[in-house]
CSV table of C-alpha atoms and ligand atoms in Angstrom, one decimal:
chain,number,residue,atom,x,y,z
A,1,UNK,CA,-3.3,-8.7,-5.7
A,2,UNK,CA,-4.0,-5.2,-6.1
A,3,UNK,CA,-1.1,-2.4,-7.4
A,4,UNK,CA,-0.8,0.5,-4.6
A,5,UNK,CA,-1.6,2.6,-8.1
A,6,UNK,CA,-4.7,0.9,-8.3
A,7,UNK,CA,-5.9,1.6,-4.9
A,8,UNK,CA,-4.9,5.1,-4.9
A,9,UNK,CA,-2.6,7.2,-7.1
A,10,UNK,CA,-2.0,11.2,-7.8
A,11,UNK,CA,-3.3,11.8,-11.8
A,12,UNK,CA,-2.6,15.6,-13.3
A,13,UNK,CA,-3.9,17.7,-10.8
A,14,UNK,CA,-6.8,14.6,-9.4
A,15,UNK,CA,-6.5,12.0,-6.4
A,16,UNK,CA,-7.7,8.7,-8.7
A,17,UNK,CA,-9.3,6.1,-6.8
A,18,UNK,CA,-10.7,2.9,-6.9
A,19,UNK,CA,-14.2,3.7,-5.4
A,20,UNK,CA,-14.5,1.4,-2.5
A,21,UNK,CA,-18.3,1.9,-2.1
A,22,UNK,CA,-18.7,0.3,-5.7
A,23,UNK,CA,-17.2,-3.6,-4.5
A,24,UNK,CA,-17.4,-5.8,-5.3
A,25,UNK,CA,-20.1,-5.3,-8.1
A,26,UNK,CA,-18.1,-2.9,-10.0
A,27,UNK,CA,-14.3,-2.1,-10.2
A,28,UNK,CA,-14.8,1.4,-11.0
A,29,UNK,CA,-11.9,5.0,-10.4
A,30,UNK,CA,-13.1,8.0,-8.5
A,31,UNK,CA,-11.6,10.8,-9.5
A,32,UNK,CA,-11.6,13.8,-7.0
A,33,UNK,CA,-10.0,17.1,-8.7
A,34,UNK,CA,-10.6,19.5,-5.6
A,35,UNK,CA,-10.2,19.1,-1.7
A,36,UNK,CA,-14.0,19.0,-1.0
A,37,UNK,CA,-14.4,16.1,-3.6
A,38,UNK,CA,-11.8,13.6,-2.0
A,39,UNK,CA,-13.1,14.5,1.3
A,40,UNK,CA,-16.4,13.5,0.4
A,41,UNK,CA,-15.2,10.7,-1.1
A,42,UNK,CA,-13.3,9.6,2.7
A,43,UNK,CA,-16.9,10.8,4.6
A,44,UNK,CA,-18.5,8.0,1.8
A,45,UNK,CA,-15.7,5.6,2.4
A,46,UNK,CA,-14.9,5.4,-1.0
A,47,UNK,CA,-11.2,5.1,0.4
A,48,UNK,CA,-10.9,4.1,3.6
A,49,UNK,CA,-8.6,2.6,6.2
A,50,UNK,CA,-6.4,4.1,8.2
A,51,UNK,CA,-3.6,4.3,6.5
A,52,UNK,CA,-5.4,5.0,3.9
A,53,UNK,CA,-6.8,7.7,4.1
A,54,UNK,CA,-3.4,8.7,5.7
A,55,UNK,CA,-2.2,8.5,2.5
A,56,UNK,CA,-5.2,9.8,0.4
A,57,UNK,CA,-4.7,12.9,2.8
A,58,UNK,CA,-1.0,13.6,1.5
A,59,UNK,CA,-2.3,12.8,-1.8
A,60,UNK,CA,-4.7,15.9,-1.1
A,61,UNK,CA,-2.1,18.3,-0.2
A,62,UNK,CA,0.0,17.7,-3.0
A,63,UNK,CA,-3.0,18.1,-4.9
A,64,UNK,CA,-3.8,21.4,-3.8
A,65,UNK,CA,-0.8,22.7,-4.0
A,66,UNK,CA,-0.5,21.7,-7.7
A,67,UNK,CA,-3.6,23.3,-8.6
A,68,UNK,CA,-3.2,26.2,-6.8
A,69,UNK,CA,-1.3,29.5,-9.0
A,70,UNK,CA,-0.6,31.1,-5.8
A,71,UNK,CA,2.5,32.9,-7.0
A,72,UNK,CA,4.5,33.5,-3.6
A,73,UNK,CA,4.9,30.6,-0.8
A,74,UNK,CA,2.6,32.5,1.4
A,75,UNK,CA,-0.4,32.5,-0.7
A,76,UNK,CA,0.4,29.1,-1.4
A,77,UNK,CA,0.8,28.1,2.0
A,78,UNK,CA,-2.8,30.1,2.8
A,79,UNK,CA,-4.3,28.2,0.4
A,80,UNK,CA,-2.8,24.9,1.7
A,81,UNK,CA,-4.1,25.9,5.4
A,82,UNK,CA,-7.4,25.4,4.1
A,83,UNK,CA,-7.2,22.5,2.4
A,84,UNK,CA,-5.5,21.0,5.7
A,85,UNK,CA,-8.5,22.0,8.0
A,86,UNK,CA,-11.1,20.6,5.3
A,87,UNK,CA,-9.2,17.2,4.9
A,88,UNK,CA,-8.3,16.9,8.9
A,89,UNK,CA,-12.1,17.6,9.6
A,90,UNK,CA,-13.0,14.1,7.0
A,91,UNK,CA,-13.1,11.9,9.8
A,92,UNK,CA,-12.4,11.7,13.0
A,93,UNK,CA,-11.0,8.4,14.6
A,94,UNK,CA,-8.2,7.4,12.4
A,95,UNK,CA,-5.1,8.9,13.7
A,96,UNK,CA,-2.9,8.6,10.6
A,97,UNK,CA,-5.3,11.2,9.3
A,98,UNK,CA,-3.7,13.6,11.6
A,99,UNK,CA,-0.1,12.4,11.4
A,100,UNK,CA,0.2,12.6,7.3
A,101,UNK,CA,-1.1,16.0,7.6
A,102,UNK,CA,1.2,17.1,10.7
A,103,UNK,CA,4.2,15.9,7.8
A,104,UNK,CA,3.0,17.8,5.8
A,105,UNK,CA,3.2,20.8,7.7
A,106,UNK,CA,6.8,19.8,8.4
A,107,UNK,CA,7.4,19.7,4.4
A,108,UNK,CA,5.7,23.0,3.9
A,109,UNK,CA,7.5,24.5,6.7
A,110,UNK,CA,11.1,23.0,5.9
A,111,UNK,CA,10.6,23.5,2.1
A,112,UNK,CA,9.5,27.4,2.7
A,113,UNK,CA,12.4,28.0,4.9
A,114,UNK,CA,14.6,26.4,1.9
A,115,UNK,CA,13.2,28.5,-0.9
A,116,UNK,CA,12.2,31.1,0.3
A,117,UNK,CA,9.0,33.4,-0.4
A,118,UNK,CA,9.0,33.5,-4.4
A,119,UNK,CA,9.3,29.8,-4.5
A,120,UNK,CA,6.2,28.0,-4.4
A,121,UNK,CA,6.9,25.4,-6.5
A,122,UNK,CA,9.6,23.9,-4.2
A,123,UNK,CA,6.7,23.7,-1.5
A,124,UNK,CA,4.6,21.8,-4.3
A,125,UNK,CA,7.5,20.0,-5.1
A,126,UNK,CA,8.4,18.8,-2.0
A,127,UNK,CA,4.6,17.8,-0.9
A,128,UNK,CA,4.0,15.5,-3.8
A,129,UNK,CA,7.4,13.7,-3.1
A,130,UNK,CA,6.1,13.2,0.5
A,131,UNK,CA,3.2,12.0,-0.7
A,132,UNK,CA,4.6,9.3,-3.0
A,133,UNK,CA,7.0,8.3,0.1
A,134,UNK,CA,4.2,8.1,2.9
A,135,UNK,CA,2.6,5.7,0.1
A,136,UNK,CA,5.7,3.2,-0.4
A,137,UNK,CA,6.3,3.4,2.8
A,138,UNK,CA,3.0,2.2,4.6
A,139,UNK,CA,3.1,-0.9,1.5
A,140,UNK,CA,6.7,-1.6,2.9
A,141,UNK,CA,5.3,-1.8,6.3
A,142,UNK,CA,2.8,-3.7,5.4
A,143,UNK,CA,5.6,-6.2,4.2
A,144,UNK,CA,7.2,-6.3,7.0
A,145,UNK,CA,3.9,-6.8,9.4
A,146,UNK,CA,3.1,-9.6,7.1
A,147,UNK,CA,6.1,-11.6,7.9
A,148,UNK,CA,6.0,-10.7,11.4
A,149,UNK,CA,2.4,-11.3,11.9
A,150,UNK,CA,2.7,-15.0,9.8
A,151,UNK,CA,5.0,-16.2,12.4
A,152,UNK,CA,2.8,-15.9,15.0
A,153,UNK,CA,0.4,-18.2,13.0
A,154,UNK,CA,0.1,-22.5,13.5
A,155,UNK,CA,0.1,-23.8,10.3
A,156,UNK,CA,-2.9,-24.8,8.4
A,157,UNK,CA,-4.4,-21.4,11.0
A,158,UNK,CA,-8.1,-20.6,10.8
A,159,UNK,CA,-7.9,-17.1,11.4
A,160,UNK,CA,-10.6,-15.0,12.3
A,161,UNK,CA,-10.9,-11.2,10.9
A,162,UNK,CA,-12.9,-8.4,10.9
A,163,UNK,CA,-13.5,-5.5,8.5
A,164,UNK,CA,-11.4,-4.6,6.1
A,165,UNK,CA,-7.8,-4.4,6.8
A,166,UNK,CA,-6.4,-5.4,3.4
A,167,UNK,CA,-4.5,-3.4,0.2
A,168,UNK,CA,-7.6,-1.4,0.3
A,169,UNK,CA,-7.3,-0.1,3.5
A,170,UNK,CA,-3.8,0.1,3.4
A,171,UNK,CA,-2.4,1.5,-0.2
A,172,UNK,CA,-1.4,-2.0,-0.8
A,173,UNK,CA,-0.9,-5.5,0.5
A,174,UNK,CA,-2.9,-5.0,4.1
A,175,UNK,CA,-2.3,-5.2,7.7
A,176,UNK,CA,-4.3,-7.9,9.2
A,177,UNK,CA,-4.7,-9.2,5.6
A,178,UNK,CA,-1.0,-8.7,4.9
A,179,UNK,CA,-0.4,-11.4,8.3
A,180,UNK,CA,-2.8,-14.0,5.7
A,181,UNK,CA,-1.1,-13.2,2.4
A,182,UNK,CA,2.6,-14.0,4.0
A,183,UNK,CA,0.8,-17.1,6.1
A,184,UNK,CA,-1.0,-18.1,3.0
A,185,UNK,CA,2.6,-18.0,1.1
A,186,UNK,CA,4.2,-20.1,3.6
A,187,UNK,CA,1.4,-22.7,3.8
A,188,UNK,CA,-1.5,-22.0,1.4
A,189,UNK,CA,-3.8,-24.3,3.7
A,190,UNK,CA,-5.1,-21.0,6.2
A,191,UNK,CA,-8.2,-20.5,6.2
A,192,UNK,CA,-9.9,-17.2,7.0
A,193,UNK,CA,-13.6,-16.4,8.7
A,194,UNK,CA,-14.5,-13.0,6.9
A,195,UNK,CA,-17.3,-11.3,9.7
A,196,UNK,CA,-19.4,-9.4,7.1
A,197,UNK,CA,-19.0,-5.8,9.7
A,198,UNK,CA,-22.0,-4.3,9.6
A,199,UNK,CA,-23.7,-2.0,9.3
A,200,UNK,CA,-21.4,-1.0,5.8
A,201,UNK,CA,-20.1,-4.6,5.3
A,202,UNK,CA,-16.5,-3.9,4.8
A,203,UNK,CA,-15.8,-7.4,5.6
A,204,UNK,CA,-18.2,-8.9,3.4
A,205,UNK,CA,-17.9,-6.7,-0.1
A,206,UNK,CA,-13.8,-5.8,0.6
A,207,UNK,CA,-12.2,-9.0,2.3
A,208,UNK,CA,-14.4,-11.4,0.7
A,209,UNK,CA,-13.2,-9.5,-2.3
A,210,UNK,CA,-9.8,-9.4,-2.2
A,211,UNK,CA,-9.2,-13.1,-0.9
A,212,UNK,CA,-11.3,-14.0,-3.7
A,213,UNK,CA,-8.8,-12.4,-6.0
A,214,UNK,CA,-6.0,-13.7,-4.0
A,215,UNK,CA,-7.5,-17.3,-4.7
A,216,UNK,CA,-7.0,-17.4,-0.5
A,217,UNK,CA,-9.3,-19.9,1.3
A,218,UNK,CA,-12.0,-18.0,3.1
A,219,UNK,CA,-15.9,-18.4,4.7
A,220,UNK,CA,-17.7,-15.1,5.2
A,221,UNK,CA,-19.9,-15.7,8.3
A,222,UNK,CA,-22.9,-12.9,9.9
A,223,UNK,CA,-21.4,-11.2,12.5
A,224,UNK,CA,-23.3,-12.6,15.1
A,225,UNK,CA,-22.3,-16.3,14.0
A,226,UNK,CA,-18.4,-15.4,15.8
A,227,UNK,CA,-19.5,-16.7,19.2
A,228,UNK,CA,-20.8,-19.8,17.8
A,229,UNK,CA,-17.5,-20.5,16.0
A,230,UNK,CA,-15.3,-19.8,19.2
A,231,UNK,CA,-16.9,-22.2,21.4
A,232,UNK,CA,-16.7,-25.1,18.7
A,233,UNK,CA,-13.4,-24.3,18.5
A,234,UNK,CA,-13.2,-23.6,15.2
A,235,UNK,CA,-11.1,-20.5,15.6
A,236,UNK,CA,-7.3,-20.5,16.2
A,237,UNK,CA,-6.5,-16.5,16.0
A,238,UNK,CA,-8.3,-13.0,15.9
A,239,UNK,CA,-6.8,-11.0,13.6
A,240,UNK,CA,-7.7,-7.2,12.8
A,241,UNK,CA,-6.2,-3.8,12.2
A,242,UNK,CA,-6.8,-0.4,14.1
A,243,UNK,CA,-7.7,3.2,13.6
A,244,UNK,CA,-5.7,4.4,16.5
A,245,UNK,CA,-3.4,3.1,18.8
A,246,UNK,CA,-3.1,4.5,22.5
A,247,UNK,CA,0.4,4.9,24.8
A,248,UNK,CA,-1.2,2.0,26.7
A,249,UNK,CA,-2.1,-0.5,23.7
A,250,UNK,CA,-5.7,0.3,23.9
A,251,UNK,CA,-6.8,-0.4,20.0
A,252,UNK,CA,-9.8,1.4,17.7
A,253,UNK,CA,-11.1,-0.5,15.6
A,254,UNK,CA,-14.2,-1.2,13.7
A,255,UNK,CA,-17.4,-1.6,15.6
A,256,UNK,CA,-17.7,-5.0,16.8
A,257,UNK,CA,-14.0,-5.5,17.5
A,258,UNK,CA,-13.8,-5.6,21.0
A,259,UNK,CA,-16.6,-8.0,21.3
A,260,UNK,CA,-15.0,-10.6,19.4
A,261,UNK,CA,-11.6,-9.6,21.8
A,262,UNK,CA,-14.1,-10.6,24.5
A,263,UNK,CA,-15.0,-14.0,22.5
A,264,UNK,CA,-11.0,-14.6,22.0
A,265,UNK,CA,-10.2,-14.0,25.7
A,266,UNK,CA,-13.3,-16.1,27.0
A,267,UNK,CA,-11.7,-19.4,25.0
A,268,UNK,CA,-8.3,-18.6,25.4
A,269,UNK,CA,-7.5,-17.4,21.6
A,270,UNK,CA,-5.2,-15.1,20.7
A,271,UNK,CA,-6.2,-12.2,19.3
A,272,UNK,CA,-3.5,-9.9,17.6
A,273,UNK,CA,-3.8,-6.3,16.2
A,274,UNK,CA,-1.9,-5.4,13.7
A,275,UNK,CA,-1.0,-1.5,12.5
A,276,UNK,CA,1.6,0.3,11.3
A,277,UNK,CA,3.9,2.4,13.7
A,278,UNK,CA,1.8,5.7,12.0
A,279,UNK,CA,-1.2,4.2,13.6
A,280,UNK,CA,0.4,5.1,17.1
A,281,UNK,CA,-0.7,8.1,19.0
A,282,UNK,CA,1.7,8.8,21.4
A,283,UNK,CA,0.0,11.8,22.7
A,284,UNK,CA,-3.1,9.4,24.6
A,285,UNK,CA,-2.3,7.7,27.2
A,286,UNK,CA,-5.6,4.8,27.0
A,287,UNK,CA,-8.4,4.1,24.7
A,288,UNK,CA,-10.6,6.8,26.7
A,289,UNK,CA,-9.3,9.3,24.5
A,290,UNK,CA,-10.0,8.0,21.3
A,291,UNK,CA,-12.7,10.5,19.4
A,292,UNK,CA,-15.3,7.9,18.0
A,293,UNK,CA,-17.0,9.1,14.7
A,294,UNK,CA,-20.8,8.4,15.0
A,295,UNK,CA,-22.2,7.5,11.5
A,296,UNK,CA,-25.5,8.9,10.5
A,297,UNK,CA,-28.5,6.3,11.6
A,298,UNK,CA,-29.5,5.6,8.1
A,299,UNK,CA,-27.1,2.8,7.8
A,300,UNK,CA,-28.4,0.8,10.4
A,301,UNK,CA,-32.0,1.7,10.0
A,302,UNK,CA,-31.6,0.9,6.0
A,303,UNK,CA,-30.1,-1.9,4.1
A,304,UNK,CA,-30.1,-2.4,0.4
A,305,UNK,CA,-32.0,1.3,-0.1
A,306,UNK,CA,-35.1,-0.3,2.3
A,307,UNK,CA,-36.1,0.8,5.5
A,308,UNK,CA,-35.8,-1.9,8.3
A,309,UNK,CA,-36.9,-0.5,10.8
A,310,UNK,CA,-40.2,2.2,11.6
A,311,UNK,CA,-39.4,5.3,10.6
A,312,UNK,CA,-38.2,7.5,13.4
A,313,UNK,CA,-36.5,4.6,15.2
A,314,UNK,CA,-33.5,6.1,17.2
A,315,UNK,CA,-30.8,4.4,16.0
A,316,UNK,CA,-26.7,4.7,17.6
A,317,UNK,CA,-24.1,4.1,15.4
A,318,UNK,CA,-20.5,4.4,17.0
A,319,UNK,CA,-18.2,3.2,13.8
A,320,UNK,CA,-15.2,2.0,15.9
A,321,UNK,CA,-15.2,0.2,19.6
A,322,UNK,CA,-11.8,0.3,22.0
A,323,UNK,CA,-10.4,-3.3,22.8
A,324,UNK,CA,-8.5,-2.9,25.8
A,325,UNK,CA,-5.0,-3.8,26.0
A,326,UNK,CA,-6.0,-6.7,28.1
A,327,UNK,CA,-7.7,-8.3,25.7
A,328,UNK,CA,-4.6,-7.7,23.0
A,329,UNK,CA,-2.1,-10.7,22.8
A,330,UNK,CA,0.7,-9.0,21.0
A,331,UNK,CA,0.3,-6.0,18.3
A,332,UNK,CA,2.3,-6.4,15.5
A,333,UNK,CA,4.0,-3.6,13.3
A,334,UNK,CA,6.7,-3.3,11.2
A,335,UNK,CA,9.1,-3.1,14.1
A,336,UNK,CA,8.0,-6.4,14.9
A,337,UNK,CA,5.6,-8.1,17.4
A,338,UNK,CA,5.3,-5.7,20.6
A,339,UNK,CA,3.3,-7.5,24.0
A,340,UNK,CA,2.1,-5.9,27.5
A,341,UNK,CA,3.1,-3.4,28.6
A,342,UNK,CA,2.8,-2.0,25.2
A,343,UNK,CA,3.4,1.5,27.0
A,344,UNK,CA,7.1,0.2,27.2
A,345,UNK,CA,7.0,-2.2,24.1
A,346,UNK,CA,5.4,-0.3,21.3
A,347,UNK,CA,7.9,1.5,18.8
A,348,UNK,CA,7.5,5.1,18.5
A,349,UNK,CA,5.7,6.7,15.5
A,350,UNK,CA,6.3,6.5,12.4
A,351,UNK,CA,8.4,9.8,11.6
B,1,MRU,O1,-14.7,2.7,8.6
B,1,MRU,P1,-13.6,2.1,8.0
B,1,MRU,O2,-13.9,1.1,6.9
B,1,MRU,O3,-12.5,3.1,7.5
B,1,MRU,O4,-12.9,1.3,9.1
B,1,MRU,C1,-11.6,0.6,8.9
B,1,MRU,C2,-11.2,-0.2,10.0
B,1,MRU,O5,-11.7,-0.3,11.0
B,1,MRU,C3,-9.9,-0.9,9.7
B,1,MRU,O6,-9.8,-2.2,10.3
B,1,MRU,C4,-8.7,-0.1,10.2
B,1,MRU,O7,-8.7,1.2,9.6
B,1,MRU,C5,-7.4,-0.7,9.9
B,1,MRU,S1,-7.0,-0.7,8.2
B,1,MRU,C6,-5.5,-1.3,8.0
């Protein structure tokens, strides 16, 4: 299983790591030494994930501030201003983005009122142990999911999952995924149906990839083969993360997610969501809120650096879909397993 370290780790003054674009040919570090470099590198989903990139956004504060020489906190915190707008503009759905950067304005703040203005390395100081915590603590969640997520689980379960919601997603361990390493520890007979996700395959070059490496029993099956598995009844729980969470348990996810919802509901399958408590916004009331990034139409209209399709073909590429709450069984955190209505249910965010 991967390290959190080797998923994503502060180096010197760099955000190291491992580029997610390069699985599973190559096991290969990024290295991004300035703010536009890692935010490239979340735009390219070389990390990715919402927590993730949660955490590769604290990683990015801290970094700025430690290369900055701003020699008073204000400069310092100018400088830091900046590098907050550039990470919070990387992408748009994932709403941990958003909430590891709003802590980060609450270390900033609480550090500079501490110190006060001829003491910037207390405000670097204090963003780099904030970084390191958000990162242990969204593994340690992931923990606790996993257990809460593997009881929900028959034994022997053929679990159904889409994407990537493993340690690379995550920092370590994995949400969804973290529900089949706990099951797979209790009973190593679970079986997992890896959708490949298109258009990027997250599924199919990630989770094929780390159950491979987990030695976890697993099929990787074309999205559009999910419908046929349900009504052979070959399927005995959905199971996938979430990008952001609304008030009323309405879940963003990867594209594709809400249809196999649909699929779950029509033959009376669970399907779960799991996501940390961080993955909560508290601030929406429903899934009608949730911004949807739109990916360029290059990575529909191309696969394998070919063209399939005739050039100028319009092409729509929403990255996430909304399963509505009625479709959700129970979502699972680290507070435990939370069912309708999730407006009363669902723990509050992660502080
Ligand atoms: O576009 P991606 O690869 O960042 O999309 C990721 C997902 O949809 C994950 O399922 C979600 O972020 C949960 S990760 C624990």
């Amino acid at each position: 299983m991967l390290a959190p370290g080797d998923v994503i780790r502060l180096e010197g003054d760099a955000v190291v790591m491992l580029d997610q674009t390069r699985l599973p040919g190559e096991r290969v570090d990024r290295r991004c030494a300035t703010t536009a470099e890692l935010c490239t590198a979340i735009r390219e989903l070389a990390i990715r994930g919402a927590p993730a990139i949660g955490i590769a956004a604290a990683m990015g504060m801290a970094q700025a501030a430690r290369r900055s020489a701003a020699p008073t906190t204000q400069g310092l915190r100018d400088e830091l201003a900046a590098a907050r707008d550039e990470l919070a503009a990387s992408r748009p759905t994932a709403i941990n983005l958003g909430w590891a950067l709003a802590r980060c304005d609450d270390a900033i703040e609480r550090a500079a009122a501490a110190a006060g203005p001829a003491a910037p390395g207390a405000v670097r100081a204090a963003l780099e142990q904030l970084a390191l915590r958000i990162h242990e603590d969204e593994v340690a969640r992931c923990r606790a999911m996993g257990r809460h997520g593997a009881d929900l689980l028959p034994a022997g379960a053929r679990v159904l999952t889409h994407c990537n919601a493993g340690g690379l997603a995550t920092g370590g361990y994995g949400s969804a995924l973290g529900v089949v390493r706990a099951a797979f520890d209790d009973d190593p007979r679970i079986h997992v149906w890896v959708d490949e996700t298109r258009p990027l395959l997250q599924g199919a070059r990630l989770t094929a990839w780390e159950l491979g490496e987990d030695g976890i029993s697993h099929t990787l099956i074309a999205d559009v083969a999910a419908g046929q598995l349900f009504a052979r009844g070959l399927v005995d729980a959905v199971v996938f993360g979430a990008d952001r969470i609304a008030r009323n348990g309405d879940a963003a996810n990867k594209i594709g997610s809400y249809t196999l919802s649909v699929l779950a509901a029509a033959h009376g399958v669970p399907c779960y969501v799991v996501a940390p408590s961080s993955t909560i916004d508290h601030a929406i009331a429903s899934g009608d809120e949730i911004p949807i990034e739109e990916r360029a139409g290059d990575e529909v209209a191309r696969f394998g650096g070919r063209a399939t399709a005739p050039p100028g073909t319009a092409v729509a590429n929403p990255a996430f879909d909304v399963t509505p709450a009625a479709n959700i069984t129970a979502i699972v955190t680290e507070a435990g397993v939370h069912r309708a209505p999730f407006a009363q249910s669902l723990p509050a965010a992660a502080s």
